[in-house]
PDB file of C-alpha atoms in Angstrom:
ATOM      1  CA  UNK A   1      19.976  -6.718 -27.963  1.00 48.00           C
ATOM      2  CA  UNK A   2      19.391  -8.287 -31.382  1.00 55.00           C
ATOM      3  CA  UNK A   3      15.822  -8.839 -32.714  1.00 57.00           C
ATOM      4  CA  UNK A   4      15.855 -11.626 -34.749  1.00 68.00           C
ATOM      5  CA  UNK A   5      12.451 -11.820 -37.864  1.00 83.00           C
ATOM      6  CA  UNK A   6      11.270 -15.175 -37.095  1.00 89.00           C
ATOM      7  CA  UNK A   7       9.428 -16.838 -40.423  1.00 93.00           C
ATOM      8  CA  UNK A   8       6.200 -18.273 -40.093  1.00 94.00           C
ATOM      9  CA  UNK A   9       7.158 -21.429 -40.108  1.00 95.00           C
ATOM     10  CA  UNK A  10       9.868 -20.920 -37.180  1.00 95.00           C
ATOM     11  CA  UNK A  11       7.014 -19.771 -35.088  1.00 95.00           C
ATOM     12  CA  UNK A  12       4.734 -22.366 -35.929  1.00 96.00           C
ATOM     13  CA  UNK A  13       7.880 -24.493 -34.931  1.00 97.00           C
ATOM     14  CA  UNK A  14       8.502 -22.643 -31.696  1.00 96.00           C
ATOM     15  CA  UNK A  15       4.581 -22.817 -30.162  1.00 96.00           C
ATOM     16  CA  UNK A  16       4.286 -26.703 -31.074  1.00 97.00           C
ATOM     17  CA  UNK A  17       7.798 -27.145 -29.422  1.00 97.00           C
ATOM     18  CA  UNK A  18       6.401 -25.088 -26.640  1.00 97.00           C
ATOM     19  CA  UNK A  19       3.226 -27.284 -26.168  1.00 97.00           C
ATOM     20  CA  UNK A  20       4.785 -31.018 -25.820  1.00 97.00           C
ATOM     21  CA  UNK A  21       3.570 -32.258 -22.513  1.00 97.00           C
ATOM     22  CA  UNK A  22       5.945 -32.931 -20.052  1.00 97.00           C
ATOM     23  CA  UNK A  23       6.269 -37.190 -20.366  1.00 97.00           C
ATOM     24  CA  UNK A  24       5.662 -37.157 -24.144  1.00 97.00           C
ATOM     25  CA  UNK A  25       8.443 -36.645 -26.999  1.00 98.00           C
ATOM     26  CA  UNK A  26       7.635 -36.039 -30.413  1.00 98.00           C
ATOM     27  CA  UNK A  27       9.420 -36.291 -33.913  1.00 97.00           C
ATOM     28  CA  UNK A  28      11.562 -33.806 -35.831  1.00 97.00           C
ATOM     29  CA  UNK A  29       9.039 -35.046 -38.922  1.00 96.00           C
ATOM     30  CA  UNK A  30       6.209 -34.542 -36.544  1.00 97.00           C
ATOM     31  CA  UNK A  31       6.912 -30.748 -35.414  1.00 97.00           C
ATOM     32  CA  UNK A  32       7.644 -30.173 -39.154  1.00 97.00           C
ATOM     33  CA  UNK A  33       4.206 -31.540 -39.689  1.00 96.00           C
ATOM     34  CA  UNK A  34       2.217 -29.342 -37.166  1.00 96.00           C
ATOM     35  CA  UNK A  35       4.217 -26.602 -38.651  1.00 96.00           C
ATOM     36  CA  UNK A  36       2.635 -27.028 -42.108  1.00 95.00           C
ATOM     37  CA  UNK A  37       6.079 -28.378 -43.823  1.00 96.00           C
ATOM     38  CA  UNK A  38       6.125 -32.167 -43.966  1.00 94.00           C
ATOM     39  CA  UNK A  39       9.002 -31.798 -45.692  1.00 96.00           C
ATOM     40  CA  UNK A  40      10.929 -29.569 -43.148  1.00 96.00           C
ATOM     41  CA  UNK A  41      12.710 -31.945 -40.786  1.00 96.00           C
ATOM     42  CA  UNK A  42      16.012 -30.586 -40.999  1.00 96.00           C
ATOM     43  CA  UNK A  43      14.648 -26.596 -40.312  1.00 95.00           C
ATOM     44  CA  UNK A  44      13.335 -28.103 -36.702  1.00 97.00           C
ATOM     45  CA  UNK A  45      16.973 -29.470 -35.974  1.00 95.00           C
ATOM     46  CA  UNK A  46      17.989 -25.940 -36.908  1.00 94.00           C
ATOM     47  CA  UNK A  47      15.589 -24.135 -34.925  1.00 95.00           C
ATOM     48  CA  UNK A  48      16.076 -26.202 -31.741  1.00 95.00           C
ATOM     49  CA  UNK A  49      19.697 -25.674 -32.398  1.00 93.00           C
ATOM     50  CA  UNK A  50      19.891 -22.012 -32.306  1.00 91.00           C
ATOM     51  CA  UNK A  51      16.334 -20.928 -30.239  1.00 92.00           C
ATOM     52  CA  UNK A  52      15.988 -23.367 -27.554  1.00 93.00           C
ATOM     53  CA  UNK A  53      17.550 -21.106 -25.019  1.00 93.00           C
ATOM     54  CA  UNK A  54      16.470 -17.655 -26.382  1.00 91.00           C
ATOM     55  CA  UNK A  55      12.388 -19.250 -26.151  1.00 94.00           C
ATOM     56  CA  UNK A  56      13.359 -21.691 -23.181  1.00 95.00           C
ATOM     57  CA  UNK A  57      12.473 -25.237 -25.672  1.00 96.00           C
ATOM     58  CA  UNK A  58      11.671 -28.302 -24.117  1.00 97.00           C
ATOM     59  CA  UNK A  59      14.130 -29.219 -26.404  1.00 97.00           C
ATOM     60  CA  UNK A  60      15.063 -32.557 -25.009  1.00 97.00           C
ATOM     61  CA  UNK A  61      11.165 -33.644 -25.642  1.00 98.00           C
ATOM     62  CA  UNK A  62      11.936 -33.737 -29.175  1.00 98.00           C
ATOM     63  CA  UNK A  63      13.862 -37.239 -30.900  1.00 97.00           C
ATOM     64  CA  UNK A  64      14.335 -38.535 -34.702  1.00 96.00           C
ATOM     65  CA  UNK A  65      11.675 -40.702 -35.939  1.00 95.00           C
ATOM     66  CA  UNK A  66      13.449 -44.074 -34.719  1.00 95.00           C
ATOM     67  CA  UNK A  67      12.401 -43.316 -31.060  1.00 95.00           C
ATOM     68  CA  UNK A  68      16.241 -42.453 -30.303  1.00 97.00           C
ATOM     69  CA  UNK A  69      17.865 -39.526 -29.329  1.00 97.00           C
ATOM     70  CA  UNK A  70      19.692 -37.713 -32.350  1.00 95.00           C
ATOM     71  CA  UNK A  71      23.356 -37.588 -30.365  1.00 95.00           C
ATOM     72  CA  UNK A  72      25.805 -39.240 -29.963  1.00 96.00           C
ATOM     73  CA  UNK A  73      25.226 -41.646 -27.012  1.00 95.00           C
ATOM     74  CA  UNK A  74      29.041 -40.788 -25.881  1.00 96.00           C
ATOM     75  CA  UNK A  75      28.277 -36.767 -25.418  1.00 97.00           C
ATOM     76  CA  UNK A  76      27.210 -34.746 -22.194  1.00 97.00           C
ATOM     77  CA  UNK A  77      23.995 -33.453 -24.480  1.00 96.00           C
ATOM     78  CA  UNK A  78      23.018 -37.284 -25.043  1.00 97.00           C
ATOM     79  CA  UNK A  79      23.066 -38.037 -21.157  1.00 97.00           C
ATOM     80  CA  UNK A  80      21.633 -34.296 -20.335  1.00 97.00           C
ATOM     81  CA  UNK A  81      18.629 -35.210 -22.854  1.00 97.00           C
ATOM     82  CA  UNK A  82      18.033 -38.965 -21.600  1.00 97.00           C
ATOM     83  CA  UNK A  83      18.241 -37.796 -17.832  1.00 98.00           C
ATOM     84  CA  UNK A  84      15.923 -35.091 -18.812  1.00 98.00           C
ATOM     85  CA  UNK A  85      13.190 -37.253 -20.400  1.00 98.00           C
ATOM     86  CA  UNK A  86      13.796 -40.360 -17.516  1.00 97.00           C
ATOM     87  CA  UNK A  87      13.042 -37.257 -15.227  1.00 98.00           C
ATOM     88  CA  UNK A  88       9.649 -37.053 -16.762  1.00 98.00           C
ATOM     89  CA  UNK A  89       8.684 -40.617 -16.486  1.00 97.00           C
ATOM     90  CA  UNK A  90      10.014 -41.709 -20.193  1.00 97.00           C
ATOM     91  CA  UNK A  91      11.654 -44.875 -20.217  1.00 97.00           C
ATOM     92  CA  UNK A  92      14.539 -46.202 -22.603  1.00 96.00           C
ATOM     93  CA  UNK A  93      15.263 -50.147 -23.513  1.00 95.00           C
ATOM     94  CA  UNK A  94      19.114 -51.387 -22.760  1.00 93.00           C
ATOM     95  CA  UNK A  95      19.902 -49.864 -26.666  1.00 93.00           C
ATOM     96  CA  UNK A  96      18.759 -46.534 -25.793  1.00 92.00           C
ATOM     97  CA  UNK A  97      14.992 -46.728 -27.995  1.00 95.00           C
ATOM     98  CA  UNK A  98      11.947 -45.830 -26.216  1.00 94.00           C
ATOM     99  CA  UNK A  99       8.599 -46.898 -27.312  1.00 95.00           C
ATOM    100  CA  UNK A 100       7.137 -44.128 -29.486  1.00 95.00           C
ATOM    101  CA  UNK A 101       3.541 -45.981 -29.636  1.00 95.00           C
ATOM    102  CA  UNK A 102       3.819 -45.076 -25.322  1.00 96.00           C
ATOM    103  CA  UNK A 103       5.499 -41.890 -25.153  1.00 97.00           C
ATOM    104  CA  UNK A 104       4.706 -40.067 -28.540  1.00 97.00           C
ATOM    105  CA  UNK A 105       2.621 -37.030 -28.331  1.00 96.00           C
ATOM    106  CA  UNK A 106      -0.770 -37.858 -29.931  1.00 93.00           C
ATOM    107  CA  UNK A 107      -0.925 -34.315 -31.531  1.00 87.00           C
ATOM    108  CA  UNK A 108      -0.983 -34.879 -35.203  1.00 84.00           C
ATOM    109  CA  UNK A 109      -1.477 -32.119 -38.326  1.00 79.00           C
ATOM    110  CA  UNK A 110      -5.449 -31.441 -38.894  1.00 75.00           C
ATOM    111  CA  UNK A 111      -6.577 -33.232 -42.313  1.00 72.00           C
ATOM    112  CA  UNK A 112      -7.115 -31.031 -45.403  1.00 65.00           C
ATOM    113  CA  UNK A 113     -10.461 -30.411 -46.968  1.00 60.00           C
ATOM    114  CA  UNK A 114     -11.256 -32.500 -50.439  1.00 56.00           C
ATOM    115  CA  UNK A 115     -10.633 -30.242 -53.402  1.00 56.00           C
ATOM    116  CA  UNK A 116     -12.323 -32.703 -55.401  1.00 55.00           C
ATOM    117  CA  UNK A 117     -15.833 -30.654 -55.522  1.00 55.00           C
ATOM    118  CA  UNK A 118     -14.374 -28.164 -56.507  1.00 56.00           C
ATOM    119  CA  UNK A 119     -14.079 -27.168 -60.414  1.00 55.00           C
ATOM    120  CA  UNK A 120     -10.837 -26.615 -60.924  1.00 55.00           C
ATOM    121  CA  UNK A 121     -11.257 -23.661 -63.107  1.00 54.00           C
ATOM    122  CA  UNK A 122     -12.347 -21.669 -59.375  1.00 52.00           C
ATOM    123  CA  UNK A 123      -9.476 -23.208 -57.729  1.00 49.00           C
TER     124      UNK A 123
END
């Protein structure tokens, strides 16, 4: 067996991931948040791509920021996900959006301390 280095931010990733309640979904943007890279959308995709087996991801908890699930509404993985979620008690309108002000896990990234006390000469 392979042992894969995981980067800190793929197991920041991994635990949030890990930690959606069942009945909630969150956002690629919002993972990549909790993770500590706002910026790192596209590394979650990748991560729940290729390690949602290997660490048993809730995978299908986990939608693009428009409330809608990321494939295409024609593929088996669409249908798996949406049967997955409606499992859980999420609900979908007739064009396949849910209602992320219902469903969305509250969690959100803990606020930064003011630097503006500080000189910045000690910075």
């Amino acid at each position: 067996m392979t042992v894969i280095q995981l980067s800190p931010f793929s197991k920041k990733v991994i635990d949030t991931i890990l930690k959606i309640p069942s009945g909630k979904v969150a956002t690629y943007k919002q993972i990549a948040e909790l993770a500590g890279k706002p910026q790192g959308s596209r590394g979650v995709s990748w991560i729940l791509h290729s390690c949602s087996t290997t660490y048993k991801l809730p995978w299908h908890r986990v939608l693009n920021s428009q409330g809608r699930i990321s494939f295409d509404p024609t593929s088996r993985n669409y249908k798996d996900q949406k049967r997955k979620l409606e499992n859980e008690g999420v609900e979908f309108s007739a064009d396949g959006k849910l209602d992320l002000r219902k469903f969305q896990w509250s969690k959100r990234p803990a606020k930064k301390k003011s630097q503006a006390a500080k000189p910045r000469m000690f910075s």
